Structure formats: structure tokens, C-alpha cells
Amino acid sequence: MSKRLVWHDEEVVEVLDLILESKNRDELRNIFDRILTPREINDIGRRYKALKMIDEGRSYADIRTSTGMSPVTISRLGSKCGFGFQKAQVLISRRPGDAPVAEKPLDTKG
């Protein structure tokens, strides 16, 4: 029997709200330290680095060398984000100092 990912939508939205309400990096670090393991925090950083590299059009080999991620993980990330296009741009365009992008509010019902 295969394991299925169970989304806890209400809890995820609460965590997202906590992140959005954070006033500074120390508050964000506190949230991440309490919810995530050090490895999970590191994985977020590596995935974001891979996302930026995908957006730059870098090869799987370059991304693997730079991040240590498996080709399967890189491929999945790329397929979710679209190589050099749309979804990655929204996240990357929000780096510190950039103007916010208007979006729809979060919907817990999918």
C-alpha cells in the first residue's frame, strides 16, 4: 500500500499566516527553528537555489554540482515551476527590495 501525502490545509494556512505576520528575520528564524529540522531548513535553501538556477536556464548537471540535489529532485522542481518561465518568476521577483506582486488571497479549499 503506497503512502499518500496528507495536506493539513488549515494548519498550513496558519503557518503561512505566521510567516506573513513576521516583522523581521529573527521572527522568521524562530518560526522555522520551531517547525522545521535543520535539514529541512537547508533543503528549502537548496531548492530555492535550484529554482533560481532553473530560471537562469542552467543545466541539470550545473544544478546538481552546485546543490548536491539528485537529478530526479531537480526534474520534479523544474516540472513544477516551468523552466525559465511563469511560476519561478513570481517567487524570484519578490527578493528583498523588490516591489510586491498582487495575487489572489490563499484559498484553503483548493
C-alpha positions as a Markdown table, in Angstrom:
| # | Residue | x | y | z |
|---|---|---|---|---|
| 1 | Met | 0.0 | 0.0 | 0.0 |
| 2 | Ser | 1.5 | 3.3 | -1.0 |
| 3 | Lys | 1.7 | 6.3 | 1.4 |
| 4 | Arg | -0.2 | 9.4 | 0.4 |
| 5 | Leu | 0.7 | 12.9 | 1.3 |
| 6 | Val | -2.0 | 14.3 | 3.6 |
| 7 | Trp | -2.4 | 18.0 | 3.4 |
| 8 | His | -3.4 | 19.7 | 6.6 |
| 9 | Asp | -4.7 | 22.7 | 4.9 |
| 10 | Glu | -5.9 | 24.6 | 8.0 |
| 11 | Glu | -2.6 | 24.2 | 9.7 |
| 12 | Val | -0.6 | 25.1 | 6.6 |
| 13 | Val | -2.6 | 28.3 | 6.2 |
| 14 | Glu | -2.0 | 29.1 | 9.9 |
| 15 | Val | 1.8 | 28.6 | 9.3 |
| 16 | Leu | 1.6 | 30.8 | 6.2 |
| 17 | Asp | -0.2 | 33.5 | 8.2 |
| 18 | Leu | 2.5 | 33.3 | 10.9 |
| 19 | Ile | 5.2 | 33.8 | 8.2 |
| 20 | Leu | 3.3 | 36.7 | 6.7 |
| 21 | Glu | 2.8 | 38.4 | 10.0 |
| 22 | Ser | 6.5 | 38.2 | 10.9 |
| 23 | Lys | 8.1 | 41.6 | 11.4 |
| 24 | Asn | 11.7 | 40.6 | 10.8 |
| 25 | Arg | 14.2 | 37.8 | 10.1 |
| 26 | Asp | 14.6 | 36.9 | 13.7 |
| 27 | Glu | 10.9 | 36.2 | 14.0 |
| 28 | Leu | 11.0 | 34.1 | 10.8 |
| 29 | Arg | 14.1 | 32.2 | 12.0 |
| 30 | Asn | 12.2 | 31.5 | 15.3 |
| 31 | Ile | 9.2 | 30.1 | 13.4 |
| 32 | Phe | 11.4 | 28.0 | 11.1 |
| 33 | Asp | 13.5 | 26.7 | 14.1 |
| 34 | Arg | 10.4 | 25.5 | 15.9 |
| 35 | Ile | 8.7 | 23.9 | 12.9 |
| 36 | Leu | 11.4 | 22.6 | 10.8 |
| 37 | Thr | 14.5 | 20.4 | 11.3 |
| 38 | Pro | 17.9 | 21.9 | 10.4 |
| 39 | Arg | 18.0 | 19.6 | 7.4 |
| 40 | Glu | 14.5 | 20.8 | 6.2 |
| 41 | Ile | 15.6 | 24.4 | 6.5 |
| 42 | Asn | 18.7 | 23.6 | 4.5 |
| 43 | Asp | 16.6 | 21.8 | 1.9 |
| 44 | Ile | 14.5 | 24.9 | 1.4 |
| 45 | Gly | 17.6 | 26.9 | 0.7 |
| 46 | Arg | 18.9 | 24.3 | -1.8 |
| 47 | Arg | 15.5 | 24.1 | -3.5 |
| 48 | Tyr | 15.4 | 27.9 | -3.8 |
| 49 | Lys | 18.9 | 28.0 | -5.2 |
| 50 | Ala | 17.9 | 25.3 | -7.7 |
| 51 | Leu | 14.8 | 27.3 | -8.6 |
| 52 | Lys | 17.0 | 30.4 | -9.4 |
| 53 | Met | 19.3 | 28.3 | -11.5 |
| 54 | Ile | 16.4 | 26.8 | -13.4 |
| 55 | Asp | 15.2 | 30.3 | -14.1 |
| 56 | Glu | 18.7 | 31.2 | -15.4 |
| 57 | Gly | 18.5 | 28.3 | -17.8 |
| 58 | Arg | 21.3 | 26.4 | -16.1 |
| 59 | Ser | 21.7 | 22.7 | -16.9 |
| 60 | Tyr | 20.7 | 19.8 | -14.6 |
| 61 | Ala | 24.4 | 19.0 | -14.3 |
| 62 | Asp | 25.3 | 22.5 | -13.1 |
| 63 | Ile | 22.4 | 22.5 | -10.7 |
| 64 | Arg | 23.4 | 19.1 | -9.3 |
| 65 | Thr | 27.0 | 20.1 | -8.9 |
| 66 | Ser | 26.1 | 23.3 | -7.1 |
| 67 | Thr | 23.3 | 22.0 | -4.9 |
| 68 | Gly | 24.0 | 18.3 | -4.5 |
| 69 | Met | 20.4 | 17.5 | -5.4 |
| 70 | Ser | 19.5 | 14.4 | -7.3 |
| 71 | Pro | 18.5 | 14.7 | -11.0 |
| 72 | Val | 15.0 | 13.4 | -10.0 |
| 73 | Thr | 14.5 | 16.1 | -7.5 |
| 74 | Ile | 15.8 | 18.8 | -9.9 |
| 75 | Ser | 13.5 | 17.4 | -12.6 |
| 76 | Arg | 10.5 | 17.5 | -10.3 |
| 77 | Leu | 11.2 | 21.0 | -9.2 |
| 78 | Gly | 11.7 | 22.1 | -12.8 |
| 79 | Ser | 8.4 | 20.5 | -13.9 |
| 80 | Lys | 6.5 | 22.2 | -11.1 |
| 81 | Cys | 8.0 | 25.6 | -11.8 |
| 82 | Gly | 8.4 | 25.6 | -15.6 |
| 83 | Phe | 11.8 | 26.1 | -16.9 |
| 84 | Gly | 12.7 | 29.8 | -17.4 |
| 85 | Phe | 9.1 | 30.9 | -17.1 |
| 86 | Gln | 6.0 | 31.9 | -15.0 |
| 87 | Lys | 5.9 | 30.4 | -11.5 |
| 88 | Ala | 9.6 | 30.8 | -10.8 |
| 89 | Gln | 9.4 | 34.5 | -11.8 |
| 90 | Val | 6.8 | 35.3 | -9.2 |
| 91 | Leu | 8.9 | 33.9 | -6.3 |
| 92 | Ile | 12.2 | 35.3 | -7.6 |
| 93 | Ser | 10.8 | 38.7 | -8.3 |
| 94 | Arg | 10.0 | 39.0 | -4.6 |
| 95 | Arg | 13.6 | 39.1 | -3.4 |
| 96 | Pro | 14.3 | 41.8 | -0.8 |
| 97 | Gly | 14.0 | 45.3 | -2.2 |
| 98 | Asp | 11.6 | 44.4 | -5.0 |
| 99 | Ala | 8.1 | 45.7 | -5.1 |
| 100 | Pro | 5.4 | 43.2 | -4.0 |
| 101 | Val | 3.3 | 41.4 | -6.6 |
| 102 | Ala | -0.5 | 41.4 | -6.3 |
| 103 | Glu | -2.0 | 38.0 | -6.0 |
| 104 | Lys | -5.3 | 36.3 | -5.1 |
| 105 | Pro | -5.8 | 35.5 | -1.4 |
| 106 | Leu | -5.0 | 32.0 | -0.2 |
| 107 | Asp | -7.9 | 29.6 | -0.5 |
| 108 | Thr | -7.9 | 26.5 | 1.7 |
| 109 | Lys | -10.4 | 24.7 | -0.5 |
| 110 | Gly | -8.0 | 24.3 | -3.4 |
